GROMACS .gro file of C-alpha atoms in nm:
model
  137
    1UNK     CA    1 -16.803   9.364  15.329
    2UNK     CA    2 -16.822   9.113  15.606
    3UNK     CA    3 -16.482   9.152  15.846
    4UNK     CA    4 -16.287   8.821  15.649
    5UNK     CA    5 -16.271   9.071  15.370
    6UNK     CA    6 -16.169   9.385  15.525
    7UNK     CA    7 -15.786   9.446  15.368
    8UNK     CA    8 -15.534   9.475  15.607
    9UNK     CA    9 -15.364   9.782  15.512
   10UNK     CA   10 -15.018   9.678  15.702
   11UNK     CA   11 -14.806   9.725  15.436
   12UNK     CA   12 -14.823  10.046  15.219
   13UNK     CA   13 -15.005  10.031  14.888
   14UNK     CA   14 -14.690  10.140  14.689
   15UNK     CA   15 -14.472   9.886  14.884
   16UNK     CA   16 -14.716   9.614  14.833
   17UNK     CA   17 -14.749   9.746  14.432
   18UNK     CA   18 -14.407   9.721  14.404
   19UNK     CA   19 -14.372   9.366  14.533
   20UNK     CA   20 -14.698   9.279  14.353
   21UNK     CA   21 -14.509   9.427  14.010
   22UNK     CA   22 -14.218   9.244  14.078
   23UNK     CA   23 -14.300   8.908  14.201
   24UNK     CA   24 -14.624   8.877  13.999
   25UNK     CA   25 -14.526   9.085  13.708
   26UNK     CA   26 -14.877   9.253  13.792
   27UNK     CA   27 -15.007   9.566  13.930
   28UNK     CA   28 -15.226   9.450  14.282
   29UNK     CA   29 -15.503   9.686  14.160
   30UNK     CA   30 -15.555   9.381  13.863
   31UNK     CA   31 -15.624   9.121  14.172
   32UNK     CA   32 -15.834   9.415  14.320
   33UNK     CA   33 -16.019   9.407  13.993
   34UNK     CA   34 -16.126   9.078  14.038
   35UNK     CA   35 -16.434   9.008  14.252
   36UNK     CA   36 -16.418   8.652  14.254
   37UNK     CA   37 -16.389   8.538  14.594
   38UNK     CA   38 -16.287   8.183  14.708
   39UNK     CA   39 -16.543   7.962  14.882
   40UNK     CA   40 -16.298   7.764  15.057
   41UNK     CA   41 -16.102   8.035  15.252
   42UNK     CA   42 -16.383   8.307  15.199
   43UNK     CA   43 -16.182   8.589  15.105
   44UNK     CA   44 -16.130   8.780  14.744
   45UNK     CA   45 -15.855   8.746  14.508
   46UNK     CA   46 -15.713   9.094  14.616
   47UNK     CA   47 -15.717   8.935  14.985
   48UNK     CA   48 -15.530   8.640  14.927
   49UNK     CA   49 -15.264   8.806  14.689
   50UNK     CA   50 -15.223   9.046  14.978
   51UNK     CA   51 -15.185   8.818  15.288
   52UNK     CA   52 -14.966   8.578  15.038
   53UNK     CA   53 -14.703   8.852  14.939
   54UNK     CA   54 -14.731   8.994  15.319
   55UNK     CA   55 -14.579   8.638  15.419
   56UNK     CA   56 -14.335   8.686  15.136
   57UNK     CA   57 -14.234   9.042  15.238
   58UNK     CA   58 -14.138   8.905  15.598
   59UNK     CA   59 -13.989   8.577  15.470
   60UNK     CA   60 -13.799   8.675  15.148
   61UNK     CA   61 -13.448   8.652  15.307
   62UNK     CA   62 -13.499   8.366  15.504
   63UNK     CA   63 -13.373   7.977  15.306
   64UNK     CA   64 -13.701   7.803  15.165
   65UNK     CA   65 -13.594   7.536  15.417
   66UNK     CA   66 -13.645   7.703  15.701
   67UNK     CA   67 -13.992   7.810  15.617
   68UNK     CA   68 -14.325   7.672  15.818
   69UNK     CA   69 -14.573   7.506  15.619
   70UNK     CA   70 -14.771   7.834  15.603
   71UNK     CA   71 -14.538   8.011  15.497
   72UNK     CA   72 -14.429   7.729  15.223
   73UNK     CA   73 -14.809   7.700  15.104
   74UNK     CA   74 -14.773   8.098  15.004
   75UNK     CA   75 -14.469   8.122  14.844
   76UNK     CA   76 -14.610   7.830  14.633
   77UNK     CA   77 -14.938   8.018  14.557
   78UNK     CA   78 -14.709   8.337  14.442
   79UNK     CA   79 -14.564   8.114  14.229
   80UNK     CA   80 -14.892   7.987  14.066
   81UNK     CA   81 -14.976   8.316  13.981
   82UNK     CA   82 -14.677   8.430  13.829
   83UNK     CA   83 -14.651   8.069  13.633
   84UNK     CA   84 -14.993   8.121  13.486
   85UNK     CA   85 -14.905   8.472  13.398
   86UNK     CA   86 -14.598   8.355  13.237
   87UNK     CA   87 -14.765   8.085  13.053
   88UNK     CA   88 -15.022   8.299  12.940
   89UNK     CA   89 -14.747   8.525  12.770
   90UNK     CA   90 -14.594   8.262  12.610
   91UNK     CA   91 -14.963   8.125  12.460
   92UNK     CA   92 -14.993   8.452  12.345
   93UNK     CA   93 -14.677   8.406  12.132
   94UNK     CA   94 -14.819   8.068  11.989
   95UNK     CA   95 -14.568   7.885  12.260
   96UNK     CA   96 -14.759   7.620  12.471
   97UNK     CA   97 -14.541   7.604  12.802
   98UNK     CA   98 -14.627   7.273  12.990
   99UNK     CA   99 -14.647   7.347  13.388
  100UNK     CA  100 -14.545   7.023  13.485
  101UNK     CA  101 -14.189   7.065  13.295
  102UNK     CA  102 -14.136   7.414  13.537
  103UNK     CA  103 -13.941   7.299  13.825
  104UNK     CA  104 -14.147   7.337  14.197
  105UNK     CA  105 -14.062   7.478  14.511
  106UNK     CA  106 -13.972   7.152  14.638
  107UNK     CA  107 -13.755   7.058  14.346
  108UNK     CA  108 -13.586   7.403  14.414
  109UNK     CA  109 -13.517   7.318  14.785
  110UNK     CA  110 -13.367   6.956  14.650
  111UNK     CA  111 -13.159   7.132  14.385
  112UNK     CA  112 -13.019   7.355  14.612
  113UNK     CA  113 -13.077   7.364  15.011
  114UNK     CA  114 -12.945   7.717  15.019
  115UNK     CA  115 -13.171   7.914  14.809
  116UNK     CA  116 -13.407   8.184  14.965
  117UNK     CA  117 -13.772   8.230  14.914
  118UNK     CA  118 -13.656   8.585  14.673
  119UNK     CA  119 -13.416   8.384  14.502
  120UNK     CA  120 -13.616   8.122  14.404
  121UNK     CA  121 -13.975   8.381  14.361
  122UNK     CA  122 -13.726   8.550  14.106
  123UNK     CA  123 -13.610   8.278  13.918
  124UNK     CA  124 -13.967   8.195  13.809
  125UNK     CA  125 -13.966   8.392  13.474
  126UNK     CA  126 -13.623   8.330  13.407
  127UNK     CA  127 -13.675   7.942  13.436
  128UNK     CA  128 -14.016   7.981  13.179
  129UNK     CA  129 -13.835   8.213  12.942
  130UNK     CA  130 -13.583   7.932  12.915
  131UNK     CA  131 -13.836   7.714  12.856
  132UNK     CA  132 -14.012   7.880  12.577
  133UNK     CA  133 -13.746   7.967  12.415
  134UNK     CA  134 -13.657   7.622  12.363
  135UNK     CA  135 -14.015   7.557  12.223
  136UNK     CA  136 -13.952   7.867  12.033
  137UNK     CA  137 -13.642   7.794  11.813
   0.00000   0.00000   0.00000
C-alpha cells in the first residue's frame, strides 16, 4: 500500500458507516470490498467514498451555492453512487429509470438557491422513487 492509499482514519468508522448507510444507502465496508482502484486519481474505491463523504460531513449544512468547486465535484460523485444504486433497485424490479430524467445538482441549485448539500444528498431517493413509480403504474 503505497502512501495515496493509506485511509485517513479522521472520522470514526461508525460515524463514517453511518453517513455511508445513509447517504449511499450502503455499508462503507461494500466500497472497502472493492479493489478496483482508479487510474486517474490513483486511489481505491473505499478511498474516494471516504475523502468524498469527509467533504460532505464538513459541508452538509452549508447552501450548495456556497460550495467551492471541490467541494461541488464531491457532493456530485455521492450522488452518482447513490443514483446508480437507486437505479439498480429499480432494474431489479423490471423498472428502467433513465439518469438523464433525475434532476442534477445544478438543476437543484436553479430550482431552489436555498437548499443545502443534506437537503439535496437526501432528496436523491425520494426524487427516483417518484420516478419509478411513475414507470411503475
Amino acid at each position: 500500500m503505497n502512501e495515496k492509499d493509506e485511509v485517513d482514519n479522521s472520522i470514526p468508522e461508525n460515524v463514517l458507516e453511518s453517513y455511508c448507510s445513509s447517504i449511499l444507502g450502503r455499508d462503507f465496508s461494500s466500497y472497502q470490498a472493492d479493489v478496483s482502484a482508479n487510474s486517474y486519481a490513483s486511489k481505491t474505491k473505499a478511498n474516494e467514498v471516504r475523502e468524498a463523504l469527509e467533504d460532505y460531513i464538513r459541508v452538509e449544512d452549508l447552501m450548495l451555492k456556497e460550495l467551492d468547486i471541490e467541494d461541488l465535484n464531491s457532493i456530485m460523485y455521492l450522488e452518482e453512487l447513490r443514483e446508480q444504486k437507486e437505479i439498480a433497485d429499480w432494474r431489479e424490479r423490471g423498472v428502467e429509470i433513465n439518469p438523464n430524467d433525475i434532476p442534477n445538482i445544478y438543476d437543484a441549485m436553479e430550482i431552489n438557491q436555498k437548499v443545502t448539500a443534506g437537503e439535496y444528498m437526501k432528496s436523491i431517493p425520494e426524487i427516483i422513487t417518484k420516478l419509478g413509480n411513475e414507470k411503475f403504474s
